[in-house]
Coordinates of C-alpha atoms and ligand atoms in Angstrom, one line a residue:
M769 CA 53.3 28.4 -11.7
A770 CA 56.6 27.1 -12.2
G771 CA 56.7 23.9 -10.0
I772 CA 58.4 20.8 -11.4
I773 CA 58.3 17.5 -9.6
V774 CA 60.7 14.9 -11.2
V775 CA 60.1 11.5 -10.0
G776 CA 61.8 8.0 -10.4
S777 CA 59.0 5.6 -11.8
Q778 CA 60.7 2.0 -11.7
W779 CA 63.0 0.7 -8.6
G780 CA 65.1 4.2 -8.5
D781 CA 68.3 4.7 -10.3
E782 CA 66.7 5.8 -13.6
G783 CA 69.2 8.9 -13.8
K784 CA 66.9 11.5 -12.0
G785 CA 70.3 13.3 -10.9
K786 CA 71.3 13.5 -14.8
V787 CA 68.0 14.7 -15.3
V788 CA 68.1 17.6 -12.5
D789 CA 71.3 18.7 -13.3
V790 CA 70.2 18.9 -17.1
F791 CA 66.9 20.8 -15.7
S792 CA 68.8 22.9 -13.2
A793 CA 70.4 25.1 -16.1
E794 CA 66.9 27.0 -16.8
A795 CA 66.0 26.2 -12.6
D796 CA 66.0 28.8 -10.0
F797 CA 65.4 26.3 -7.1
V798 CA 66.3 22.4 -6.7
V799 CA 64.6 20.7 -3.9
R800 CA 65.2 17.4 -2.2
Y801 CA 61.5 16.7 -0.2
Q802 CA 62.1 13.1 0.8
G803 CA 64.5 10.2 1.3
G804 CA 68.3 10.3 2.7
A805 CA 71.3 9.2 2.1
N806 CA 69.9 6.2 0.7
A807 CA 69.8 8.4 -2.6
G808 CA 73.1 8.0 -4.7
H809 CA 72.5 10.5 -7.9
T810 CA 75.1 10.3 -10.1
L811 CA 76.4 13.5 -12.0
I812 CA 78.8 13.9 -15.0
V813 CA 79.7 16.6 -16.3
D814 CA 82.6 17.0 -18.8
G815 CA 84.0 13.6 -18.0
K816 CA 84.1 14.6 -14.3
K817 CA 81.7 12.6 -11.9
T818 CA 79.9 13.7 -8.8
V819 CA 77.7 11.3 -7.0
L820 CA 75.4 13.2 -4.6
H821 CA 73.2 11.6 -1.8
L822 CA 71.8 14.7 -0.2
V823 CA 73.0 17.9 -1.8
P824 CA 70.1 18.6 -4.3
S825 CA 71.7 17.8 -7.9
G826 CA 71.2 21.2 -8.8
V827 CA 74.5 22.3 -7.1
L828 CA 76.6 21.9 -9.9
H829 CA 75.1 25.8 -11.4
P830 CA 76.6 28.1 -8.8
N831 CA 72.9 30.6 -9.5
T832 CA 70.7 27.5 -8.8
K833 CA 69.9 27.1 -4.8
C834 CA 69.1 24.2 -3.0
I835 CA 66.7 23.6 -0.4
I836 CA 66.9 20.3 1.7
A837 CA 63.4 20.2 2.6
A838 CA 61.5 19.2 6.0
G839 CA 60.1 15.4 4.7
V840 CA 63.7 14.6 4.4
V841 CA 66.0 12.1 6.8
L842 CA 69.5 14.5 7.0
D843 CA 72.3 12.5 8.1
V844 CA 74.2 15.6 9.6
A845 CA 77.5 13.5 9.4
T846 CA 77.3 12.3 5.7
L847 CA 75.9 15.6 4.6
W848 CA 78.6 17.8 6.3
E849 CA 81.3 15.3 4.1
E850 CA 79.6 16.1 0.9
I851 CA 79.6 20.1 1.3
C852 CA 83.5 19.1 2.5
A853 CA 83.6 17.1 -0.9
L854 CA 81.7 19.5 -3.0
K855 CA 83.9 23.3 -1.5
A856 CA 87.2 21.1 -2.2
N857 CA 86.3 20.7 -5.9
G858 CA 85.3 24.8 -6.0
L859 CA 81.8 24.2 -5.9
L860 CA 79.2 25.8 -3.2
E861 CA 81.4 28.5 -2.5
S862 CA 78.6 30.4 -0.6
P863 CA 76.9 28.9 1.9
S864 CA 73.6 30.7 0.2
Q865 CA 73.3 28.3 -2.1
L866 CA 72.1 25.8 0.4
M867 CA 69.2 25.8 2.6
I868 CA 68.3 23.2 4.7
S869 CA 65.1 22.9 7.0
D870 CA 64.7 23.5 10.8
S871 CA 62.2 20.6 10.4
A872 CA 64.1 18.0 9.0
T873 CA 64.5 15.0 10.7
V874 CA 68.0 14.5 12.0
L875 CA 69.5 10.9 11.0
T876 CA 72.5 9.9 13.3
T877 CA 74.7 7.0 14.4
Y878 CA 72.3 4.7 16.1
H879 CA 69.6 5.2 13.3
R880 CA 72.1 3.8 11.0
K881 CA 73.3 0.8 13.5
L882 CA 70.0 0.0 14.2
D883 CA 69.2 -0.6 10.2
A884 CA 72.7 -2.8 10.0
A885 CA 71.1 -4.7 13.4
R886 CA 68.2 -5.3 11.8
E887 CA 69.1 -6.5 8.5
N888 CA 71.8 -8.8 10.2
A889 CA 69.4 -10.3 12.0
A890 CA 66.7 -11.1 9.7
G891 CA 68.8 -13.4 7.6
H892 CA 67.2 -14.2 4.1
E893 CA 64.1 -12.3 5.7
K894 CA 66.4 -9.4 4.8
I895 CA 64.9 -5.9 2.7
G896 CA 68.6 -5.6 2.1
T897 CA 68.7 -1.9 2.7
T898 CA 71.7 0.6 1.8
G899 CA 72.4 0.4 5.6
K900 CA 72.0 4.2 5.8
G901 CA 69.4 3.8 8.8
I902 CA 66.4 5.3 6.7
G903 CA 64.1 2.9 8.3
P904 CA 64.7 3.8 12.0
A905 CA 64.9 7.5 11.1
Y906 CA 61.5 7.6 9.6
E907 CA 59.7 5.7 13.0
D908 CA 61.4 8.3 15.3
R909 CA 59.7 10.6 12.7
A910 CA 56.1 8.6 12.9
G911 CA 57.2 7.7 16.3
R912 CA 56.4 11.5 17.3
K913 CA 60.2 11.4 18.7
A914 CA 62.8 12.5 16.0
L915 CA 65.4 14.8 16.6
L916 CA 64.7 18.1 14.3
F917 CA 67.4 20.2 12.9
G918 CA 66.3 23.3 14.5
D919 CA 66.9 20.8 17.4
L920 CA 70.9 21.0 16.6
F921 CA 70.7 25.2 17.7
Q922 CA 69.2 24.5 21.0
P923 CA 71.7 22.7 23.4
E924 CA 68.7 21.7 26.1
T925 CA 66.8 20.4 23.8
L926 CA 69.0 18.9 22.0
K927 CA 70.6 17.0 25.1
A928 CA 67.0 15.6 26.4
K929 CA 66.1 13.9 23.1
L930 CA 69.5 12.7 22.5
E931 CA 69.2 11.5 26.3
S932 CA 65.5 10.1 26.0
A933 CA 66.1 8.5 22.1
L934 CA 69.9 6.9 23.7
R935 CA 67.9 5.0 26.6
E936 CA 65.5 3.2 24.4
K937 CA 67.9 2.7 21.1
N938 CA 70.4 1.6 23.4
F939 CA 68.5 -0.7 25.0
L940 CA 67.5 -2.1 21.9
L941 CA 71.1 -2.5 20.7
E942 CA 72.9 -3.7 23.8
K943 CA 69.4 -6.4 24.8
F944 CA 68.3 -7.7 22.0
Y945 CA 70.8 -6.8 19.1
N946 CA 73.9 -7.6 21.1
V947 CA 75.9 -4.4 19.7
P948 CA 77.7 -2.2 22.1
P949 CA 75.7 0.7 23.1
I950 CA 76.1 4.9 22.0
Q951 CA 77.5 7.1 24.4
V952 CA 75.6 9.6 25.1
D953 CA 78.5 12.9 25.8
E954 CA 80.0 11.7 22.9
L955 CA 77.1 12.1 20.5
M956 CA 76.3 15.6 22.1
R957 CA 79.6 16.5 21.4
E958 CA 79.5 15.3 17.7
M959 CA 76.2 16.9 16.7
Q960 CA 77.3 20.2 18.2
R961 CA 80.4 20.1 16.3
L962 CA 78.1 19.1 12.8
A963 CA 75.5 21.8 14.4
K964 CA 78.4 24.8 14.0
E965 CA 79.9 23.4 10.9
L966 CA 76.0 23.3 9.5
E967 CA 74.6 26.4 10.7
P968 CA 75.5 29.0 7.9
Y969 CA 73.0 26.2 5.9
R970 CA 70.3 27.2 8.0
C971 CA 67.0 28.3 6.9
R972 CA 64.3 28.1 9.3
D973 CA 61.1 27.2 6.7
T974 CA 62.2 26.5 3.8
S975 CA 58.0 25.9 2.9
L976 CA 58.1 29.5 3.2
M977 CA 60.7 30.3 1.0
I978 CA 59.3 28.0 -2.0
F979 CA 56.5 29.4 -2.1
K980 CA 57.1 32.7 -2.2
A981 CA 60.3 31.3 -4.6
L982 CA 57.1 30.3 -7.1
K983 CA 54.4 33.3 -6.4
S984 CA 56.9 35.4 -8.3
G985 CA 57.9 33.3 -10.7
K986 CA 60.6 31.6 -10.3
K987 CA 61.6 28.2 -11.4
V988 CA 61.7 25.3 -8.8
L989 CA 62.0 21.9 -9.3
F990 CA 61.7 18.8 -6.9
E991 CA 64.1 16.2 -6.8
G992 CA 62.7 12.6 -5.9
A993 CA 64.8 10.2 -4.3
Q994 CA 63.9 6.2 -4.8
G995 CA 61.7 5.6 -7.0
T996 CA 57.9 4.3 -7.3
L997 CA 58.2 0.7 -6.9
L998 CA 60.0 1.6 -3.3
D999 CA 57.0 3.7 -2.2
L1000 CA 55.6 3.1 1.6
N1001 CA 52.6 2.9 0.7
H1002 CA 52.2 1.4 -3.2
G1003 CA 55.2 -0.3 -3.9
T1004 CA 56.4 -3.6 -3.4
Y1005 CA 55.9 -3.6 0.0
P1006 CA 57.7 -5.0 2.3
F1007 CA 60.5 -4.4 -0.3
V1008 CA 60.6 -0.9 0.0
T1009 CA 62.0 2.3 1.7
S1010 CA 60.8 4.3 4.2
S1011 CA 59.2 7.4 2.7
S1012 CA 56.7 8.0 0.3
T1013 CA 58.5 8.4 -2.9
L1014 CA 56.0 8.8 -5.5
A1015 CA 55.1 12.9 -6.8
G1016 CA 52.5 13.6 -4.2
S1017 CA 55.6 13.7 -1.7
A1018 CA 56.9 16.8 -3.3
C1019 CA 53.8 18.7 -2.0
V1020 CA 53.9 16.5 1.7
G1021 CA 58.1 16.7 1.6
S1022 CA 58.5 20.4 1.1
G1023 CA 54.7 22.2 2.9
I1024 CA 53.5 23.5 -0.5
G1025 CA 50.1 22.7 -2.1
P1026 CA 49.6 20.3 -5.4
G1027 CA 48.4 24.0 -7.3
L1028 CA 51.9 24.7 -7.6
V1029 CA 52.8 22.1 -9.2
S1030 CA 52.9 22.4 -13.2
K1031 CA 54.2 19.1 -14.7
V1032 CA 55.5 15.4 -13.2
V1033 CA 58.7 14.2 -15.1
G1034 CA 58.7 10.5 -14.6
I1035 CA 62.3 9.2 -15.0
T1036 CA 62.7 5.7 -16.9
K1037 CA 66.0 3.9 -18.0
G1038 CA 65.3 2.3 -21.4
Y1039 CA 65.4 -0.9 -18.9
T1040 CA 64.8 -2.1 -15.7
T1041 CA 67.1 -2.2 -12.7
R1042 CA 66.5 -3.2 -9.2
V1043 CA 68.7 -3.3 -5.8
G1044 CA 67.8 -5.4 -2.8
S1045 CA 65.4 -7.9 -1.9
G1046 CA 61.4 -8.3 -3.8
P1047 CA 59.7 -9.3 -6.9
F1048 CA 60.9 -8.3 -10.4
P1049 CA 58.7 -9.7 -13.1
T1050 CA 61.0 -8.9 -16.0
E1051 CA 65.1 -9.6 -14.3
I1052 CA 67.2 -11.6 -16.4
N1053 CA 69.5 -14.3 -14.6
D1054 CA 71.2 -15.4 -17.5
S1055 CA 74.1 -13.2 -20.0
V1056 CA 72.0 -11.5 -21.3
G1057 CA 71.6 -9.6 -17.8
E1058 CA 75.1 -9.5 -16.8
L1059 CA 75.9 -8.1 -20.3
M1060 CA 73.3 -5.3 -19.6
R1061 CA 75.0 -4.4 -16.2
E1062 CA 78.1 -4.1 -17.5
K1063 CA 77.4 -2.1 -20.5
G1064 CA 75.3 0.0 -18.0
K1065 CA 77.4 0.0 -15.1
E1066 CA 74.7 -0.8 -12.8
F1067 CA 76.4 -0.8 -9.8
G1068 CA 74.6 1.3 -6.8
A1069 CA 76.2 4.8 -6.5
T1070 CA 75.6 4.6 -2.8
T1071 CA 76.7 1.0 -1.6
G1072 CA 78.6 -0.4 -4.7
R1073 CA 76.2 -3.3 -5.0
P1074 CA 75.1 -5.0 -8.4
R1075 CA 72.1 -4.1 -9.7
R1076 CA 69.2 -6.6 -10.6
C1077 CA 68.9 -6.1 -14.7
G1078 CA 65.8 -6.6 -16.4
W1079 CA 63.7 -6.0 -19.4
L1080 CA 61.3 -2.8 -19.7
D1081 CA 57.9 -3.3 -17.6
L1082 CA 55.3 -1.6 -19.1
V1083 CA 52.8 -3.1 -16.6
A1084 CA 54.7 -1.2 -13.9
L1085 CA 55.1 2.4 -15.8
R1086 CA 51.5 2.4 -16.0
Y1087 CA 51.0 2.3 -13.1
A1088 CA 53.6 4.7 -12.1
I1089 CA 52.6 6.8 -14.4
R1090 CA 48.8 6.6 -12.9
I1091 CA 49.5 6.9 -9.3
N1092 CA 52.4 9.8 -9.6
G1093 CA 50.1 11.7 -12.0
I1094 CA 53.6 11.6 -14.4
T1095 CA 53.0 14.1 -17.2
N1096 CA 55.6 13.6 -19.5
L1097 CA 58.7 10.9 -19.5
A1098 CA 62.6 11.5 -19.5
L1099 CA 63.8 8.0 -21.0
M1100 CA 67.2 7.1 -20.1
K1101 CA 70.4 4.8 -21.0
I1102 CA 68.9 3.9 -24.4
D1103 CA 72.4 3.8 -25.4
V1104 CA 72.8 0.7 -23.0
L1105 CA 70.8 -1.2 -25.4
S1106 CA 73.1 -0.9 -28.3
G1107 CA 74.2 -4.6 -29.7
F1108 CA 71.4 -6.5 -28.0
E1109 CA 69.7 -8.7 -31.3
K1110 CA 65.9 -8.2 -30.0
I1111 CA 64.8 -6.0 -27.4
K1112 CA 62.0 -7.6 -25.1
V1113 CA 59.4 -5.1 -23.1
C1114 CA 56.6 -6.5 -21.5
T1115 CA 53.2 -5.3 -22.1
A1116 CA 51.2 -7.5 -19.6
Y1117 CA 51.2 -10.4 -17.0
E1118 CA 50.1 -13.6 -16.8
L1119 CA 48.7 -14.1 -13.0
D1120 CA 47.4 -18.1 -12.3
G1121 CA 46.1 -18.3 -15.4
Q1122 CA 44.7 -14.9 -16.1
F1123 CA 45.6 -12.2 -18.3
L1124 CA 46.7 -9.2 -16.6
T1125 CA 47.3 -5.7 -17.6
E1126 CA 47.2 -3.5 -14.2
F1127 CA 50.2 -3.8 -11.7
P1128 CA 48.7 -5.9 -8.5
V1129 CA 48.4 -4.2 -5.3
T1130 CA 49.6 -7.1 -3.3
T1131 CA 53.4 -8.2 -3.5
G1132 CA 53.2 -12.0 -3.1
D1133 CA 50.5 -11.4 -6.5
L1134 CA 52.9 -9.5 -8.3
A1135 CA 55.9 -12.4 -7.3
R1136 CA 53.6 -14.8 -9.0
C1137 CA 53.2 -12.8 -12.1
Q1138 CA 54.9 -13.8 -15.9
P1139 CA 56.1 -11.0 -17.6
I1140 CA 54.1 -11.6 -21.6
Y1141 CA 57.0 -10.1 -23.8
E1142 CA 56.9 -8.3 -27.0
E1143 CA 60.0 -8.7 -29.3
L1144 CA 61.5 -5.6 -31.1
P1145 CA 64.2 -5.5 -33.2
G1146 CA 67.9 -4.2 -31.4
W1147 CA 70.2 -1.4 -33.4
K1148 CA 73.9 -2.5 -33.7
E1149 CA 75.5 0.8 -33.7
E1150 CA 77.2 3.2 -30.3
I1151 CA 74.7 6.2 -30.5
S1152 CA 76.1 7.6 -27.3
G1153 CA 77.2 10.4 -29.7
V1154 CA 74.4 11.3 -31.3
K1155 CA 72.4 14.8 -31.0
F1156 CA 69.3 14.3 -32.7
M1157 CA 66.4 12.2 -32.3
R1158 CA 66.6 12.1 -36.5
D1159 CA 70.2 10.8 -36.6
L1160 CA 69.2 8.0 -34.1
P1161 CA 68.8 4.4 -36.1
R1162 CA 65.8 3.6 -37.4
Q1163 CA 65.0 0.5 -34.6
A1164 CA 65.8 3.0 -31.7
Q1165 CA 63.2 5.3 -33.2
S1166 CA 60.4 2.8 -33.2
Y1167 CA 61.9 1.5 -30.0
V1168 CA 61.2 5.3 -28.1
D1169 CA 57.6 5.6 -30.3
F1170 CA 56.5 2.2 -28.9
I1171 CA 57.1 3.3 -25.4
T1172 CA 55.7 6.4 -26.0
N1173 CA 53.0 4.6 -27.3
E1174 CA 51.9 2.1 -25.3
L1175 CA 52.2 4.5 -22.0
A1176 CA 50.3 7.1 -24.0
T1177 CA 52.6 9.9 -22.1
P1178 CA 55.2 11.7 -24.3
I1179 CA 58.7 11.5 -23.7
D1180 CA 60.5 14.9 -23.5
V1181 CA 64.0 13.9 -23.1
V1182 CA 66.2 10.6 -24.2
S1183 CA 69.0 10.1 -22.8
V1184 CA 72.0 8.4 -24.7
G1185 CA 74.7 8.7 -22.4
P1186 CA 76.0 9.6 -18.5
G1187 CA 77.4 13.2 -19.5
R1188 CA 75.2 16.7 -20.1
D1189 CA 75.7 16.9 -23.9
Q1190 CA 74.5 13.3 -24.3
T1191 CA 70.9 14.4 -24.1
L1192 CA 68.4 14.4 -26.7
W1193 CA 65.7 17.4 -26.1
L1194 CA 62.0 16.9 -27.8
K1195 CA 60.7 19.8 -25.9
P1196 CA 61.5 22.6 -23.7
L1197 CA 61.1 22.1 -20.2
F1198 CA 59.8 25.8 -18.5
K1199 CA 57.3 26.9 -21.5
Ligands
LIG527 P1 69.6 7.9 -9.7 O1 69.6 7.4 -8.5 O2 68.4 8.0 -10.4 O3 70.1 10.0 -10.1 O4 70.8 7.1 -10.8 P2 72.1 6.6 -10.5 O5 72.7 7.7 -10.5 O6 71.7 6.1 -8.9 O7 72.8 6.2 -11.8 C1 72.3 6.1 -13.1 C2 73.4 5.7 -13.8 O8 73.6 6.3 -14.8 C3 74.7 6.9 -13.3 O9 75.7 6.0 -13.1 C4 74.6 8.0 -14.3 O10 75.9 8.5 -14.7 C5 74.7 6.9 -15.3 N1 73.3 7.6 -16.7 C6 72.5 8.2 -17.0 N2 71.9 8.4 -17.7 C7 72.2 7.8 -18.4 C8 72.6 7.9 -20.3 O11 71.6 8.0 -20.8 N3 73.5 6.8 -20.6 C9 74.3 5.7 -20.0 N4 74.9 5.0 -20.5 N5 74.5 6.2 -18.4 C10 73.7 7.0 -17.7
LIG528 P1 68.2 7.0 -5.9 O1 67.8 8.1 -5.5 C1 67.4 2.4 -5.3 C2 66.5 0.6 -2.2 C3 67.6 -0.6 -1.2 C4 66.6 -1.7 -0.4 C5 65.1 -0.8 -0.2 C6 65.3 -0.3 1.4 O2 69.6 6.9 -5.9 O3 67.5 6.3 -7.1 P2 66.2 1.9 2.2 O4 68.1 2.0 2.9 O5 65.7 3.1 1.7 O6 66.1 1.5 3.5 O7 66.4 0.4 1.7 O8 65.3 0.8 -1.0 N1 67.2 2.1 -2.3 C7 67.4 2.0 -3.3 N2 67.2 1.9 -4.4 N3 67.7 3.6 -5.6 C8 67.5 4.1 -4.2 O9 67.8 6.1 -4.3 C9 67.6 3.4 -3.2 N4 67.3 4.4 -1.8 C10 67.1 2.2 -1.3 O10 68.2 -0.8 -2.3 O11 65.9 -2.2 -1.7
LIG529 MG1 71.1 6.0 -7.3

């Protein structure tokens, strides 16, 4: 079966968008299955940059169909803006290229407002969310009161659900957070406008569509958002997002069984970044970290916030490989490491005098972990123009080999720049 999951193995922003775009040349379908517009996936083709938040990263390939499945929290206003921007650039010309599940959760103004109000009220305790309303939208889903994409096309259901939602949300906004309420009529008009615009993309049952595609031998990519350590259950809770970001979530979020998946590709930066609050054992808080941020252009694709930077953490990566069932890796951004005299790699932690090789399950423990590093020699050469592994400097090849051996997982792709053509293939994707 040709279902391949692409999942972030760190704290997000590993380069999933680039990999999915490159892989999409061979794929029939690309499915987003969780998260929402908190994601920022960057694609660079012939020097032109496209940042996607909700539309799957296969969209630059006109013959690849894009699916937004049930597990996504769909900010319908942002989606419509994204569609308009793509169309203005000559992309997504046919509505049949994008299909949205009737079961996706609609995310709207009150979710965004609540997210912002909570973060403001939290002060130093804040999570540092993207402010895109993700937590409140998933709460509605779990609370069994979410507005679904299919509801947008049933005016009576839509009105009833909006009225009911606003009774509660406006109470919270006004009385608890001291924020102006939202007018139901205004929101109803806005939702009906967006429903009209988005109707051509409506596909009631995307689960069935994906199932049929896989059964008939089509190639399907499942595009993860965020990263392993932001997972709601297995990440650095509470400094996580509100969805499950693991590979298993591809099945749950898109409504297919695990038996239909043949490969899980973990996208891994050659170093580590994190946006928002929470522990980060290998974070570098000096000029080396600043240099990494500058060279790697490590600023959020969604919020523009500077990303915290640090060395590669093999303890965290072994954990990611285990809990996602990662079968293959794509190693990204190693060009950013050119010019560093020494490259450090964390191979274990020290916790309260104990030597640790497994990632701790509690965030409090992780916050007290000290990284134990191995130092590898760096390389001076610029490598962003290199086309084959054999042409990488010896030290860069050793870095890749070291990671492969330590993680006991094959690296299929090495990326040496943001462009599509800056990709070194070690193995074919779909056999
Ligand atoms: P995503 O959220 O995982 O899709 O990653 P982002 O798009 O948020 O961040 C990755 C950033 O690195 C983007 O600006 C990409 O254009 C860029 N990028 C991806 N691969 C490479 C690479 O190999 N080298 C460099 N220098 N940049 C890369
Ligand atoms: P992509 O798909 C990096 C982080 C936020 C914050 C936490 C919770 O581009 O890799 P949320 O808005 O989800 O409630 O924020 O999660 N976060 C991301 N960090 N990349 C992302 O997505 C992220 N999406 C959310 O910074 O720490
Ligand atoms: Mg991103």
